[in-house]
Short mmCIF file of C-alpha atoms in Angstrom, two decimals:
data_model
loop_
_atom_site.label_atom_id
_atom_site.label_comp_id
_atom_site.label_asym_id
_atom_site.label_seq_id
_atom_site.Cartn_x
_atom_site.Cartn_y
_atom_site.Cartn_z
CA UNK A 203 104.45 117.91 127.10
CA UNK A 204 107.17 118.36 124.47
CA UNK A 205 108.13 121.74 122.98
CA UNK A 206 109.68 121.64 119.51
CA UNK A 207 112.52 123.92 118.43
CA UNK A 208 110.04 126.09 116.53
CA UNK A 209 107.95 126.57 119.65
CA UNK A 210 105.19 124.13 118.77
CA UNK A 211 103.74 122.25 121.71
CA UNK A 212 103.20 118.51 121.41
CA UNK A 213 100.92 116.83 123.91
CA UNK A 214 102.18 113.85 125.85
CA UNK A 215 100.31 110.61 125.21
CA UNK A 216 98.32 111.00 128.40
CA UNK A 217 97.43 114.61 127.52
CA UNK A 218 95.61 113.67 124.33
CA UNK A 219 91.79 113.48 124.45
CA UNK A 220 90.23 110.19 125.43
CA UNK A 221 89.31 107.25 123.21
CA UNK A 222 86.53 108.00 120.79
CA UNK A 223 87.48 111.67 120.51
CA UNK A 224 88.73 113.27 117.31
CA UNK A 225 91.17 116.03 116.40
CA UNK A 226 90.98 118.68 113.71
CA UNK A 227 93.44 118.31 110.80
CA UNK A 228 95.57 121.13 112.20
CA UNK A 229 95.74 119.56 115.66
CA UNK A 230 96.54 116.13 114.24
CA UNK A 231 99.29 117.52 112.01
CA UNK A 232 100.94 119.19 115.00
CA UNK A 233 100.77 116.06 117.12
CA UNK A 234 102.25 114.00 114.24
CA UNK A 235 104.97 116.60 113.57
CA UNK A 236 103.91 116.99 109.93
CA UNK A 237 103.77 120.08 107.79
CA UNK A 238 100.48 120.91 106.13
CA UNK A 239 101.44 119.45 102.76
CA UNK A 240 102.79 116.28 104.37
CA UNK A 241 99.62 115.81 106.39
CA UNK A 242 97.40 116.33 103.34
CA UNK A 243 99.39 113.77 101.34
CA UNK A 244 99.31 111.30 104.25
CA UNK A 245 95.51 111.49 104.36
CA UNK A 246 95.27 111.07 100.58
CA UNK A 247 97.53 108.01 100.67
CA UNK A 248 95.63 106.43 103.55
CA UNK A 249 98.59 106.70 105.92
CA UNK A 250 96.34 108.61 108.32
CA UNK A 251 92.78 107.41 108.78
CA UNK A 252 90.09 110.07 109.01
CA UNK A 253 86.41 110.00 109.84
CA UNK A 254 83.50 111.99 108.49
CA UNK A 255 82.17 114.73 110.78
CA UNK A 256 78.72 114.84 112.29
CA UNK A 257 76.30 114.83 109.32
CA UNK A 258 74.31 117.56 111.05
CA UNK A 259 77.31 119.90 111.14
CA UNK A 260 77.23 122.87 108.82
CA UNK A 261 79.44 122.46 105.73
CA UNK A 262 82.77 124.24 106.00
CA UNK A 263 84.29 126.55 103.36
CA UNK A 264 85.64 123.56 101.42
CA UNK A 265 82.31 121.74 101.37
CA UNK A 266 81.59 118.15 102.45
CA UNK A 267 85.07 116.90 101.52
CA UNK A 268 87.11 119.18 103.76
CA UNK A 269 85.62 118.68 107.22
CA UNK A 270 86.98 115.25 108.13
CA UNK A 271 88.65 114.67 111.49
CA UNK A 272 91.34 112.35 112.83
CA UNK A 273 90.56 109.85 115.61
CA UNK A 274 92.79 110.22 118.65
CA UNK A 275 93.50 106.48 118.46
CA UNK A 276 95.02 107.02 115.01
CA UNK A 277 97.37 109.69 116.33
CA UNK A 278 98.42 107.42 119.19
CA UNK A 279 99.03 104.53 116.78
CA UNK A 280 101.30 106.57 114.55
CA UNK A 281 103.18 108.16 117.44
CA UNK A 282 103.87 104.72 118.90
CA UNK A 283 105.58 103.48 115.72
CA UNK A 284 109.29 102.74 116.03
CA UNK A 285 111.31 105.61 114.61
CA UNK A 286 108.45 108.13 114.70
CA UNK A 287 108.30 110.69 113.13
CA UNK A 288 111.11 109.85 110.68
CA UNK A 289 109.56 106.59 109.50
CA UNK A 290 106.25 108.32 108.76
CA UNK A 291 107.95 111.17 106.92
CA UNK A 292 109.98 108.74 104.84
CA UNK A 293 106.80 107.04 103.63
CA UNK A 294 105.57 110.47 102.54
CA UNK A 295 108.79 111.63 100.86
CA UNK A 296 108.25 112.84 97.31
CA UNK A 297 110.90 113.57 94.69
CA UNK A 298 111.01 115.40 91.37
CA UNK A 299 112.32 113.95 88.13
CA UNK A 300 116.01 114.67 88.67
CA UNK A 301 116.09 113.21 92.19
CA UNK A 302 113.94 110.30 91.06
CA UNK A 303 116.38 109.46 88.26
CA UNK A 304 119.22 109.49 90.76
CA UNK A 305 117.25 107.25 93.11
CA UNK A 306 116.80 104.72 90.31
CA UNK A 307 120.38 105.19 89.06
CA UNK A 308 119.24 106.07 85.55
CA UNK A 309 119.51 109.17 83.41
CA UNK A 310 116.84 111.89 83.50
CA UNK A 311 115.90 111.13 79.88
CA UNK A 312 115.27 107.48 80.69
CA UNK A 313 113.16 108.41 83.69
CA UNK A 314 111.11 110.85 81.63
CA UNK A 315 110.33 108.16 79.03
CA UNK A 316 109.32 105.64 81.70
CA UNK A 317 107.16 108.23 83.47
CA UNK A 318 105.41 109.24 80.25
CA UNK A 319 104.78 105.56 79.50
CA UNK A 320 102.88 105.23 82.77
CA UNK A 321 105.38 103.21 84.79
CA UNK A 322 104.96 105.54 87.78
CA UNK A 323 101.88 107.27 89.15
CA UNK A 324 102.68 110.81 90.33
CA UNK A 325 101.59 111.39 93.90
CA UNK A 326 101.08 115.13 93.48
CA UNK A 327 102.09 118.12 91.39
CA UNK A 328 102.58 121.84 91.53
CA UNK A 329 102.86 124.62 88.95
CA UNK A 330 106.13 126.52 89.08
CA UNK A 331 106.61 130.20 88.28
CA UNK A 332 107.09 129.43 84.59
CA UNK A 333 103.68 127.78 84.29
CA UNK A 334 105.20 124.30 84.14
CA UNK A 335 103.40 121.40 85.83
CA UNK A 336 105.99 119.64 88.00
CA UNK A 337 105.10 116.04 88.84
CA UNK A 338 106.26 114.56 92.15
CA UNK A 339 106.63 110.85 92.90
CA UNK A 340 106.73 108.81 96.10
CA UNK A 341 110.31 107.72 96.72
CA UNK A 342 109.09 104.46 98.27
CA UNK A 343 107.11 103.56 95.14
CA UNK A 344 110.10 104.23 92.90
CA UNK A 345 112.34 101.88 94.88
CA UNK A 346 109.62 99.24 94.81
CA UNK A 347 109.42 99.62 91.02
CA UNK A 348 113.19 99.20 90.71
CA UNK A 349 112.99 95.94 92.65
CA UNK A 350 109.98 94.73 90.66
CA UNK A 351 110.97 95.78 87.12
CA UNK A 352 114.78 96.02 86.99
CA UNK A 353 114.89 95.17 83.26
CA UNK A 354 113.01 98.38 82.41
CA UNK A 355 115.83 100.44 83.92
CA UNK A 356 118.43 99.08 81.49
CA UNK A 357 118.55 98.17 77.83
CA UNK A 358 116.03 99.03 75.13
CA UNK A 359 112.58 100.35 75.93
CA UNK A 360 109.92 97.74 74.94
CA UNK A 361 108.53 98.15 71.42
CA UNK A 362 104.95 99.05 72.37
CA UNK A 363 106.21 101.60 74.85
CA UNK A 364 108.36 103.17 72.13
CA UNK A 365 105.34 103.41 69.81
CA UNK A 366 103.35 105.11 72.58
CA UNK A 367 106.09 107.61 73.24
CA UNK A 368 106.81 108.29 69.57
CA UNK A 369 103.10 108.98 69.12
CA UNK A 370 103.17 111.64 71.84
CA UNK A 371 101.39 109.68 74.56
CA UNK A 372 101.96 110.94 78.11
CA UNK A 373 100.38 108.96 80.95
CA UNK A 374 101.57 111.10 83.87
CA UNK A 375 98.38 113.14 84.16
CA UNK A 376 96.22 110.08 83.55
CA UNK A 377 97.97 108.10 86.29
CA UNK A 378 97.71 111.01 88.74
CA UNK A 379 93.98 111.45 87.99
CA UNK A 380 93.42 107.73 88.49
CA UNK A 381 95.14 107.85 91.88
CA UNK A 382 93.28 110.99 92.97
CA UNK A 383 89.88 109.68 91.89
CA UNK A 384 90.52 106.43 93.75
CA UNK A 385 91.42 108.35 96.91
CA UNK A 386 88.26 110.43 96.80
CA UNK A 387 85.99 107.52 95.88
CA UNK A 388 87.07 105.85 99.09
CA UNK A 389 85.67 108.83 101.03
CA UNK A 390 82.38 109.22 99.15
CA UNK A 391 79.40 108.96 101.49
CA UNK A 392 76.76 108.14 98.90
CA UNK A 393 76.07 107.65 95.21
CA UNK A 394 75.84 111.35 94.44
CA UNK A 395 79.24 112.03 95.98
CA UNK A 396 80.69 109.10 94.03
CA UNK A 397 79.26 110.55 90.82
CA UNK A 398 80.65 114.00 91.68
CA UNK A 399 84.15 112.56 92.03
CA UNK A 400 84.04 111.11 88.53
CA UNK A 401 82.43 114.26 87.13
CA UNK A 402 85.32 116.32 88.50
CA UNK A 403 87.75 114.95 85.90
CA UNK A 404 85.46 115.30 82.87
CA UNK A 405 85.40 118.35 80.58
CA UNK A 406 82.24 120.46 81.07
CA UNK A 407 80.79 119.55 77.69
CA UNK A 408 81.19 115.83 78.41
CA UNK A 409 79.51 116.19 81.80
CA UNK A 410 76.59 118.13 80.29
CA UNK A 411 76.01 115.44 77.69
CA UNK A 412 75.63 112.78 80.42
CA UNK A 413 73.87 114.74 83.18
CA UNK A 414 71.32 116.53 80.99
CA UNK A 415 69.07 117.48 83.92
CA UNK A 416 70.13 120.93 85.26
CA UNK A 417 69.17 119.86 88.79
CA UNK A 418 71.51 116.88 88.60
CA UNK A 419 74.33 119.08 87.36
CA UNK A 420 73.64 121.42 90.28
CA UNK A 421 74.00 118.54 92.73
CA UNK A 422 77.24 117.41 91.09
CA UNK A 423 78.66 120.94 91.18
CA UNK A 424 77.75 121.31 94.85
CA UNK A 425 79.38 117.99 95.75
CA UNK A 426 82.36 118.34 93.41
CA UNK A 427 85.62 117.74 95.32
CA UNK A 428 88.75 119.77 94.79
CA UNK A 429 91.30 117.59 93.01
CA UNK A 430 94.15 120.03 93.62
CA UNK A 431 94.64 123.32 95.47
CA UNK A 432 93.69 126.42 93.45
CA UNK A 433 96.50 128.31 91.76
CA UNK A 434 97.37 131.91 92.55
CA UNK A 435 97.36 133.25 88.98
CA UNK A 436 95.11 132.75 85.95
CA UNK A 437 97.94 131.19 83.94
CA UNK A 438 98.78 128.74 86.71
CA UNK A 439 95.09 127.93 87.20
CA UNK A 440 94.81 127.03 83.52
CA UNK A 441 97.76 124.68 83.96
CA UNK A 442 96.10 123.10 87.00
CA UNK A 443 92.90 122.57 85.03
CA UNK A 444 94.90 121.00 82.22
CA UNK A 445 96.46 118.55 84.66
CA UNK A 446 93.20 117.66 86.44
CA UNK A 447 90.82 117.19 83.49
CA UNK A 448 90.85 114.08 81.29
CA UNK A 449 91.87 114.77 77.71
CA UNK A 450 92.53 111.58 75.73
CA UNK A 451 89.56 110.00 73.99
CA UNK A 452 89.83 106.61 75.71
CA UNK A 453 90.26 108.11 79.19
CA UNK A 454 87.27 110.40 78.70
CA UNK A 455 85.24 107.44 77.46
CA UNK A 456 86.04 105.36 80.55
CA UNK A 457 85.05 108.16 82.89
CA UNK A 458 81.86 108.73 80.90
CA UNK A 459 80.92 105.06 81.30
CA UNK A 460 81.64 105.12 85.03
CA UNK A 461 79.72 108.37 85.53
CA UNK A 462 76.71 106.97 83.69
CA UNK A 463 76.70 103.94 85.98
CA UNK A 464 77.19 106.03 89.11
CA UNK A 465 74.34 108.37 88.17
CA UNK A 466 72.00 105.46 87.43
CA UNK A 467 72.75 104.02 90.87
CA UNK A 468 72.36 107.38 92.65
CA UNK A 469 69.05 108.14 90.90
CA UNK A 470 67.58 104.77 91.88
CA UNK A 471 68.23 105.37 95.55
CA UNK A 472 67.70 109.13 95.88
CA UNK A 473 66.40 111.61 93.29
CA UNK A 474 68.55 114.67 92.69
CA UNK A 475 65.81 116.94 94.07
CA UNK A 476 65.92 115.13 97.44
CA UNK A 477 69.71 115.25 97.54
CA UNK A 478 69.59 118.99 96.87
CA UNK A 479 67.04 119.59 99.66
CA UNK A 480 68.91 117.48 102.22
CA UNK A 481 72.61 118.10 101.55
CA UNK A 482 73.66 117.09 105.08
CA UNK A 483 71.82 113.77 105.03
CA UNK A 484 73.32 111.71 102.21
CA UNK A 485 71.60 108.39 101.73
CA UNK A 486 73.83 105.34 102.02
CA UNK A 487 73.64 103.14 98.98
CA UNK A 488 72.92 99.45 99.49
CA UNK A 489 74.88 96.84 97.60
CA UNK A 490 78.06 97.36 95.56
CA UNK A 491 79.40 100.81 94.82
CA UNK A 492 82.35 102.15 92.91
CA UNK A 493 85.48 101.80 95.00
CA UNK A 494 89.10 102.83 94.53
CA UNK A 495 89.84 99.35 93.16
CA UNK A 496 87.11 99.65 90.56
CA UNK A 497 88.41 103.02 89.45
CA UNK A 498 91.97 101.83 89.15
CA UNK A 499 91.08 98.81 87.09
CA UNK A 500 88.21 99.99 84.92
CA UNK A 501 88.20 103.75 84.68
CA UNK A 502 91.79 104.11 83.54
CA UNK A 503 93.42 101.23 81.64
CA UNK A 504 96.93 100.43 82.89
CA UNK A 505 100.02 101.39 80.96
CA UNK A 506 101.53 98.46 79.02
CA UNK A 507 104.63 97.54 81.00
CA UNK A 508 105.10 94.16 79.36
CA UNK A 509 103.81 94.50 75.79
CA UNK A 510 103.40 91.36 73.69
CA UNK A 511 101.86 92.79 70.52
CA UNK A 512 102.33 95.90 68.40
CA UNK A 513 100.47 98.94 69.64
CA UNK A 514 97.65 100.50 67.68
CA UNK A 515 97.90 103.96 66.20
CA UNK A 516 98.04 106.77 68.76
CA UNK A 517 94.63 107.90 69.95
CA UNK A 518 93.74 111.43 68.96
CA UNK A 519 93.11 113.82 71.81
CA UNK A 520 89.74 115.44 72.39
CA UNK A 521 91.28 118.84 73.08
CA UNK A 522 93.70 121.08 71.30
CA UNK A 523 97.36 120.99 72.20
CA UNK A 524 98.18 122.39 75.61
CA UNK A 525 99.72 125.87 75.68
CA UNK A 526 101.62 124.78 78.81
CA UNK A 527 104.71 122.65 79.08
CA UNK A 528 103.66 119.69 81.19
CA UNK A 529 106.86 117.95 82.11
CA UNK A 530 108.76 116.90 85.22
CA UNK A 531 111.18 119.31 86.74
CA UNK A 532 113.88 118.43 89.20
#
C-alpha cells in the first residue's frame, strides 16, 4: 500500500482485484494518480481502455454513456509503464493559446491564425468567467505538428488559408466536434447510439427535419451523449451550446448526411419502438458501421494545410453571429 501526500491510498499491485475484474472510474483514477479531469480526458483520448457495464444494470444518472468501467488489467498496464505516472500525465497535458505559442516558438497572433485555419484540433474547452470559450490543445500534438509542418510556423500563411481567415472562417469548434464525435462513435453499442452521437451536434431544427417520427426523436434524445460538462450559469451554458453545435452550412450538411445513413441502418435492424421498449438491450448491428475514422474523414472535411488552388467564397453560416467571444485564452 502507498499513501500519497494528500492522504489518498494507492493499492499495491497485489492488492488490486483479480484478472477479469473492473474498477469504477473513481477507483481507477485514484490508482492511476489522475485528477478527475485528467482521467476523463485520458478515456476520451483512448489512453485508458474502458468496458461497457452489464447491459442488465440500471442506467446511471448520466445515462448509457456514463457507466463504463476500467479493467484491472488496464490499470496494471499503465502503472507498469516506465516513468509512471509522469509519462501518462505528460501525454494528457493540455495548454492554452499563450503557452501553445511558446511551445511552438511563434507569436500568439500566428498561433491564433493557424488554430482558426484548422491546423490543430482542440482537445477540450472551458468557459471562463467572462463567457469566453477557451480552447485547450494537447502539448504532444503541437510538438508533432511542429516536426511535421515546420514551414507553416515561419513565413507567409498559404494563400487559401489567408482567404479562409479573411472570410471569417474559424475551424476550432469544428475540429473539436469532429474529435468528440469520433470518440463517442467508438463507444456506441448499436445503430441508435451511433445516430444519437451525430444528432448531438445538429441544431434542433435540422434534427427534426431528418428524424420526423416523434418516437425516433425520443429515442435519440434518450441516447444523446453529453459532449461537454454542463455550465453553471445560463450565459455560460449558451456559450457551451455554441461550441458544441455545428453552425457552418457545409458542416451541418455532412452531419445531416451521416445521420440519415445511421438512421437508415438503425431502422433496418431495430425499429425505434423496440429500442424504446428495451433500452438496456441494444441490438448489435451486423456489417459495417460508422466508426471514428469514418467521422474524421467524411463528416468533417479537413482544413486545407497545403492549398494548391484558390479558395471559393466563404460559406455563409446557418446561424446568426455568436453573442459570445469564442477565442483562445492563455
